[in-house]
Amino acid sequence: MNHLVDVILLAVLVASFLTLITMLMSLWVLTPYVPTPMKVVRHMLKLAELKGNERIYDLGCGDGRILIEAKRQFPNISTTGYELPIGVWMLAKIKVWCSGIPVEIRLGNYFNADLRDADAILVYLIPEVLPKLKRKFDDELRPGTKVISHGFEFKEKEAKLMERCTLPSWQFFRPKGKRGPRVFLYEW
């Protein structure tokens, strides 16, 4: 029992350290770490219409939850996530290890990634990076590649679909007439 308490205390210390590092790194990278709610994760995956043998990417993958859930639902898909702040990347690696689900998480800038083999790309990124990302997608993605964006739209690209994902927490702070965060589906 004493060993279990030690393990739990160590996990809490590591999580606290990672949170601090993440906050500091977010200042350097200028992108916040904001996890996607699991209900939105499942909604994004539903819009991706995965069959089970695709190649998917999560750009700015945070703690890896989208890729872990995708691989849980479709064990034969290939998954890769990119994360730049080292604290968030370490958090993702730990979460993947704890899940026991084989998901690839790379420490690096997704603008340097080769995405030509993508069948679907999932993003929850700040609007300022989306125009540059759109140019990358225009250059690299095959026709028919699906891009699912949580929260923010690609301004110069028409969405195939925009849906709101109803979240119970929105009852406390939602804008009038809005039921939840927006999820956009694009096809390149």
PDB file of C-alpha atoms in Angstrom:
ATOM      1  CA  MET A   1       0.000   0.000   0.000  1.00  0.00           C
ATOM      2  CA  ASN A   2       2.897   2.368   0.803  1.00  0.00           C
ATOM      3  CA  HIS A   3       4.290   1.815  -2.712  1.00  0.00           C
ATOM      4  CA  LEU A   4       0.941   2.804  -4.251  1.00  0.00           C
ATOM      5  CA  VAL A   5       0.907   6.057  -2.262  1.00  0.00           C
ATOM      6  CA  ASP A   6       4.462   6.797  -3.447  1.00  0.00           C
ATOM      7  CA  VAL A   7       3.467   6.185  -7.064  1.00  0.00           C
ATOM      8  CA  ILE A   8       0.410   8.434  -6.732  1.00  0.00           C
ATOM      9  CA  LEU A   9       2.464  11.219  -5.120  1.00  0.00           C
ATOM     10  CA  LEU A  10       5.077  10.941  -7.853  1.00  0.00           C
ATOM     11  CA  ALA A  11       2.370  11.121 -10.520  1.00  0.00           C
ATOM     12  CA  VAL A  12       0.903  14.256  -8.909  1.00  0.00           C
ATOM     13  CA  LEU A  13       4.364  15.871  -8.755  1.00  0.00           C
ATOM     14  CA  VAL A  14       5.088  15.008 -12.398  1.00  0.00           C
ATOM     15  CA  ALA A  15       1.677  16.311 -13.492  1.00  0.00           C
ATOM     16  CA  SER A  16       2.226  19.541 -11.560  1.00  0.00           C
ATOM     17  CA  PHE A  17       5.678  19.981 -13.071  1.00  0.00           C
ATOM     18  CA  LEU A  18       4.329  19.322 -16.579  1.00  0.00           C
ATOM     19  CA  THR A  19       1.535  21.824 -16.051  1.00  0.00           C
ATOM     20  CA  LEU A  20       4.024  24.494 -14.994  1.00  0.00           C
ATOM     21  CA  ILE A  21       6.348  23.750 -17.925  1.00  0.00           C
ATOM     22  CA  THR A  22       3.357  23.774 -20.290  1.00  0.00           C
ATOM     23  CA  MET A  23       2.216  27.172 -19.067  1.00  0.00           C
ATOM     24  CA  LEU A  24       5.717  28.610 -19.465  1.00  0.00           C
ATOM     25  CA  MET A  25       6.174  27.043 -22.913  1.00  0.00           C
ATOM     26  CA  SER A  26       2.796  28.373 -24.019  1.00  0.00           C
ATOM     27  CA  LEU A  27       4.184  31.861 -23.473  1.00  0.00           C
ATOM     28  CA  TRP A  28       7.114  31.065 -25.766  1.00  0.00           C
ATOM     29  CA  VAL A  29       5.101  29.362 -28.508  1.00  0.00           C
ATOM     30  CA  LEU A  30       2.185  31.811 -28.190  1.00  0.00           C
ATOM     31  CA  THR A  31      -0.414  29.056 -28.325  1.00  0.00           C
ATOM     32  CA  PRO A  32      -2.344  27.996 -25.274  1.00  0.00           C
ATOM     33  CA  TYR A  33      -2.897  24.400 -24.235  1.00  0.00           C
ATOM     34  CA  VAL A  34      -6.669  23.995 -24.109  1.00  0.00           C
ATOM     35  CA  PRO A  35      -7.847  20.358 -24.166  1.00  0.00           C
ATOM     36  CA  THR A  36     -10.753  19.458 -26.425  1.00  0.00           C
ATOM     37  CA  PRO A  37     -13.711  18.124 -24.406  1.00  0.00           C
ATOM     38  CA  MET A  38     -14.234  14.386 -24.991  1.00  0.00           C
ATOM     39  CA  LYS A  39     -17.729  14.943 -26.364  1.00  0.00           C
ATOM     40  CA  VAL A  40     -16.219  17.231 -29.013  1.00  0.00           C
ATOM     41  CA  VAL A  41     -13.463  14.649 -29.697  1.00  0.00           C
ATOM     42  CA  ARG A  42     -16.098  12.012 -30.453  1.00  0.00           C
ATOM     43  CA  HIS A  43     -18.037  14.486 -32.609  1.00  0.00           C
ATOM     44  CA  MET A  44     -14.900  15.339 -34.618  1.00  0.00           C
ATOM     45  CA  LEU A  45     -14.185  11.648 -35.178  1.00  0.00           C
ATOM     46  CA  LYS A  46     -17.761  11.070 -36.293  1.00  0.00           C
ATOM     47  CA  LEU A  47     -17.362  13.829 -38.898  1.00  0.00           C
ATOM     48  CA  ALA A  48     -14.102  12.260 -40.105  1.00  0.00           C
ATOM     49  CA  GLU A  49     -16.137   9.158 -41.099  1.00  0.00           C
ATOM     50  CA  LEU A  50     -13.239   6.827 -40.430  1.00  0.00           C
ATOM     51  CA  LYS A  51     -13.550   3.286 -41.741  1.00  0.00           C
ATOM     52  CA  GLY A  52     -10.616   1.778 -39.879  1.00  0.00           C
ATOM     53  CA  ASN A  53      -7.588   1.794 -42.178  1.00  0.00           C
ATOM     54  CA  GLU A  54      -6.885   5.524 -42.624  1.00  0.00           C
ATOM     55  CA  ARG A  55      -3.896   7.731 -41.863  1.00  0.00           C
ATOM     56  CA  ILE A  56      -4.821  10.582 -39.523  1.00  0.00           C
ATOM     57  CA  TYR A  57      -2.909  13.481 -38.025  1.00  0.00           C
ATOM     58  CA  ASP A  58      -3.641  15.763 -35.098  1.00  0.00           C
ATOM     59  CA  LEU A  59      -1.748  19.038 -35.435  1.00  0.00           C
ATOM     60  CA  GLY A  60      -1.160  20.624 -32.051  1.00  0.00           C
ATOM     61  CA  CYS A  61      -2.288  17.353 -30.490  1.00  0.00           C
ATOM     62  CA  GLY A  62      -2.140  18.520 -26.865  1.00  0.00           C
ATOM     63  CA  ASP A  63      -2.390  15.545 -24.540  1.00  0.00           C
ATOM     64  CA  GLY A  64      -3.105  13.139 -27.417  1.00  0.00           C
ATOM     65  CA  ARG A  65      -6.718  12.501 -26.485  1.00  0.00           C
ATOM     66  CA  ILE A  66      -8.080  12.728 -30.054  1.00  0.00           C
ATOM     67  CA  LEU A  67      -5.577  10.193 -31.384  1.00  0.00           C
ATOM     68  CA  ILE A  68      -6.022   7.874 -28.413  1.00  0.00           C
ATOM     69  CA  GLU A  69      -9.803   7.885 -28.870  1.00  0.00           C
ATOM     70  CA  ALA A  70      -9.490   7.426 -32.653  1.00  0.00           C
ATOM     71  CA  LYS A  71      -7.159   4.447 -32.182  1.00  0.00           C
ATOM     72  CA  ARG A  72      -9.442   3.045 -29.471  1.00  0.00           C
ATOM     73  CA  GLN A  73     -12.380   3.137 -31.908  1.00  0.00           C
ATOM     74  CA  PHE A  74     -10.373   2.040 -34.962  1.00  0.00           C
ATOM     75  CA  PRO A  75      -7.325  -0.040 -33.921  1.00  0.00           C
ATOM     76  CA  ASN A  76      -5.991  -0.387 -37.497  1.00  0.00           C
ATOM     77  CA  ILE A  77      -5.694   3.313 -38.316  1.00  0.00           C
ATOM     78  CA  SER A  78      -2.301   5.028 -38.395  1.00  0.00           C
ATOM     79  CA  THR A  79      -2.078   8.033 -36.085  1.00  0.00           C
ATOM     80  CA  THR A  80       0.474  10.792 -35.658  1.00  0.00           C
ATOM     81  CA  GLY A  81       0.262  13.874 -33.503  1.00  0.00           C
ATOM     82  CA  TYR A  82       2.525  16.911 -33.493  1.00  0.00           C
ATOM     83  CA  GLU A  83       3.127  19.097 -30.456  1.00  0.00           C
ATOM     84  CA  LEU A  84       5.719  21.847 -30.004  1.00  0.00           C
ATOM     85  CA  PRO A  85       5.777  22.823 -26.314  1.00  0.00           C
ATOM     86  CA  ILE A  86       7.867  20.136 -24.636  1.00  0.00           C
ATOM     87  CA  GLY A  87       5.690  20.082 -21.507  1.00  0.00           C
ATOM     88  CA  VAL A  88       2.554  19.320 -23.512  1.00  0.00           C
ATOM     89  CA  TRP A  89       4.449  16.769 -25.594  1.00  0.00           C
ATOM     90  CA  MET A  90       5.630  15.012 -22.402  1.00  0.00           C
ATOM     91  CA  LEU A  91       2.062  15.050 -21.069  1.00  0.00           C
ATOM     92  CA  ALA A  92       0.872  13.422 -24.313  1.00  0.00           C
ATOM     93  CA  LYS A  93       3.590  10.765 -24.141  1.00  0.00           C
ATOM     94  CA  ILE A  94       2.619   9.938 -20.548  1.00  0.00           C
ATOM     95  CA  LYS A  95      -1.092   9.819 -21.417  1.00  0.00           C
ATOM     96  CA  VAL A  96      -0.402   7.529 -24.395  1.00  0.00           C
ATOM     97  CA  TRP A  97       1.747   5.255 -22.211  1.00  0.00           C
ATOM     98  CA  CYS A  98      -0.954   5.104 -19.513  1.00  0.00           C
ATOM     99  CA  SER A  99      -3.641   4.321 -22.105  1.00  0.00           C
ATOM    100  CA  GLY A 100      -1.685   1.383 -23.509  1.00  0.00           C
ATOM    101  CA  ILE A 101      -2.811   2.427 -26.985  1.00  0.00           C
ATOM    102  CA  PRO A 102      -0.048   2.755 -29.611  1.00  0.00           C
ATOM    103  CA  VAL A 103      -0.201   6.350 -30.820  1.00  0.00           C
ATOM    104  CA  GLU A 104       2.739   8.253 -32.303  1.00  0.00           C
ATOM    105  CA  ILE A 105       3.351  11.680 -30.770  1.00  0.00           C
ATOM    106  CA  ARG A 106       6.147  13.745 -32.327  1.00  0.00           C
ATOM    107  CA  LEU A 107       7.869  16.702 -30.740  1.00  0.00           C
ATOM    108  CA  GLY A 108       8.054  19.248 -33.524  1.00  0.00           C
ATOM    109  CA  ASN A 109       6.485  21.913 -35.653  1.00  0.00           C
ATOM    110  CA  TYR A 110       3.632  20.589 -37.795  1.00  0.00           C
ATOM    111  CA  PHE A 111       4.527  23.128 -40.503  1.00  0.00           C
ATOM    112  CA  ASN A 112       7.594  20.949 -41.142  1.00  0.00           C
ATOM    113  CA  ALA A 113       5.569  17.716 -41.316  1.00  0.00           C
ATOM    114  CA  ASP A 114       4.893  15.877 -44.560  1.00  0.00           C
ATOM    115  CA  LEU A 115       1.112  15.412 -44.637  1.00  0.00           C
ATOM    116  CA  ARG A 116       0.723  14.080 -48.185  1.00  0.00           C
ATOM    117  CA  ASP A 117      -0.447  10.658 -46.974  1.00  0.00           C
ATOM    118  CA  ALA A 118      -3.203  12.071 -44.734  1.00  0.00           C
ATOM    119  CA  ASP A 119      -6.755  10.830 -45.056  1.00  0.00           C
ATOM    120  CA  ALA A 120      -7.956  13.073 -42.226  1.00  0.00           C
ATOM    121  CA  ILE A 121      -6.413  15.884 -40.195  1.00  0.00           C
ATOM    122  CA  LEU A 122      -7.841  17.132 -36.905  1.00  0.00           C
ATOM    123  CA  VAL A 123      -7.017  20.549 -35.469  1.00  0.00           C
ATOM    124  CA  TYR A 124      -7.898  22.816 -32.568  1.00  0.00           C
ATOM    125  CA  LEU A 125      -5.645  25.758 -33.306  1.00  0.00           C
ATOM    126  CA  ILE A 126      -5.789  29.513 -32.886  1.00  0.00           C
ATOM    127  CA  PRO A 127      -7.163  31.423 -35.899  1.00  0.00           C
ATOM    128  CA  GLU A 128      -3.849  33.202 -36.558  1.00  0.00           C
ATOM    129  CA  VAL A 129      -2.136  30.014 -37.786  1.00  0.00           C
ATOM    130  CA  LEU A 130      -4.971  28.793 -40.024  1.00  0.00           C
ATOM    131  CA  PRO A 131      -4.171  30.921 -43.150  1.00  0.00           C
ATOM    132  CA  LYS A 132      -0.596  29.580 -43.251  1.00  0.00           C
ATOM    133  CA  LEU A 133      -1.878  26.063 -42.558  1.00  0.00           C
ATOM    134  CA  LYS A 134      -4.391  26.397 -45.413  1.00  0.00           C
ATOM    135  CA  ARG A 135      -1.543  27.202 -47.826  1.00  0.00           C
ATOM    136  CA  LYS A 136       0.311  24.098 -46.592  1.00  0.00           C
ATOM    137  CA  PHE A 137      -2.816  21.990 -47.078  1.00  0.00           C
ATOM    138  CA  ASP A 138      -3.346  23.435 -50.584  1.00  0.00           C
ATOM    139  CA  ASP A 139       0.213  22.386 -51.490  1.00  0.00           C
ATOM    140  CA  GLU A 140       0.263  18.940 -49.861  1.00  0.00           C
ATOM    141  CA  LEU A 141      -3.135  17.344 -49.358  1.00  0.00           C
ATOM    142  CA  ARG A 142      -4.682  14.935 -51.816  1.00  0.00           C
ATOM    143  CA  PRO A 143      -8.161  15.734 -53.138  1.00  0.00           C
ATOM    144  CA  GLY A 144     -10.739  14.405 -50.701  1.00  0.00           C
ATOM    145  CA  THR A 145      -8.588  14.691 -47.575  1.00  0.00           C
ATOM    146  CA  LYS A 146     -10.845  15.651 -44.671  1.00  0.00           C
ATOM    147  CA  VAL A 147      -9.869  18.386 -42.241  1.00  0.00           C
ATOM    148  CA  ILE A 148     -11.900  18.756 -39.056  1.00  0.00           C
ATOM    149  CA  SER A 149     -11.407  21.942 -37.071  1.00  0.00           C
ATOM    150  CA  HIS A 150     -12.707  22.479 -33.555  1.00  0.00           C
ATOM    151  CA  GLY A 151     -13.718  26.037 -32.801  1.00  0.00           C
ATOM    152  CA  PHE A 152     -12.189  28.008 -35.646  1.00  0.00           C
ATOM    153  CA  GLU A 153     -12.751  28.150 -39.380  1.00  0.00           C
ATOM    154  CA  PHE A 154     -10.427  28.474 -42.332  1.00  0.00           C
ATOM    155  CA  LYS A 155     -11.606  31.866 -43.621  1.00  0.00           C
ATOM    156  CA  GLU A 156     -10.612  31.354 -47.281  1.00  0.00           C
ATOM    157  CA  LYS A 157     -12.043  27.834 -47.543  1.00  0.00           C
ATOM    158  CA  GLU A 158     -15.701  26.932 -47.620  1.00  0.00           C
ATOM    159  CA  ALA A 159     -16.659  24.377 -45.009  1.00  0.00           C
ATOM    160  CA  LYS A 160     -18.532  21.344 -46.226  1.00  0.00           C
ATOM    161  CA  LEU A 161     -20.349  21.351 -42.894  1.00  0.00           C
ATOM    162  CA  MET A 162     -20.440  23.270 -39.624  1.00  0.00           C
ATOM    163  CA  GLU A 163     -22.122  21.777 -36.591  1.00  0.00           C
ATOM    164  CA  ARG A 164     -22.307  22.722 -32.949  1.00  0.00           C
ATOM    165  CA  CYS A 165     -21.483  20.077 -30.397  1.00  0.00           C
ATOM    166  CA  THR A 166     -23.791  20.481 -27.439  1.00  0.00           C
ATOM    167  CA  LEU A 167     -21.953  20.614 -24.126  1.00  0.00           C
ATOM    168  CA  PRO A 168     -23.674  20.794 -20.724  1.00  0.00           C
ATOM    169  CA  SER A 169     -21.056  23.256 -19.456  1.00  0.00           C
ATOM    170  CA  TRP A 170     -22.130  25.808 -22.053  1.00  0.00           C
ATOM    171  CA  GLN A 171     -25.262  26.553 -20.029  1.00  0.00           C
ATOM    172  CA  PHE A 172     -23.074  28.626 -17.684  1.00  0.00           C
ATOM    173  CA  PHE A 173     -21.273  30.874 -20.190  1.00  0.00           C
ATOM    174  CA  ARG A 174     -22.639  30.311 -23.680  1.00  0.00           C
ATOM    175  CA  PRO A 175     -23.485  33.181 -25.961  1.00  0.00           C
ATOM    176  CA  LYS A 176     -27.231  33.633 -26.456  1.00  0.00           C
ATOM    177  CA  GLY A 177     -28.582  31.145 -28.975  1.00  0.00           C
ATOM    178  CA  LYS A 178     -25.417  29.027 -29.111  1.00  0.00           C
ATOM    179  CA  ARG A 179     -25.540  25.377 -28.004  1.00  0.00           C
ATOM    180  CA  GLY A 180     -21.866  24.497 -27.985  1.00  0.00           C
ATOM    181  CA  PRO A 181     -18.547  24.880 -29.759  1.00  0.00           C
ATOM    182  CA  ARG A 182     -18.424  24.816 -33.541  1.00  0.00           C
ATOM    183  CA  VAL A 183     -16.867  21.919 -35.420  1.00  0.00           C
ATOM    184  CA  PHE A 184     -16.039  22.496 -39.083  1.00  0.00           C
ATOM    185  CA  LEU A 185     -15.607  19.798 -41.730  1.00  0.00           C
ATOM    186  CA  TYR A 186     -13.522  20.640 -44.792  1.00  0.00           C
ATOM    187  CA  GLU A 187     -12.615  18.556 -47.784  1.00  0.00           C
ATOM    188  CA  TRP A 188      -9.509  19.423 -49.737  1.00  0.00           C
TER     189      TRP A 188
END
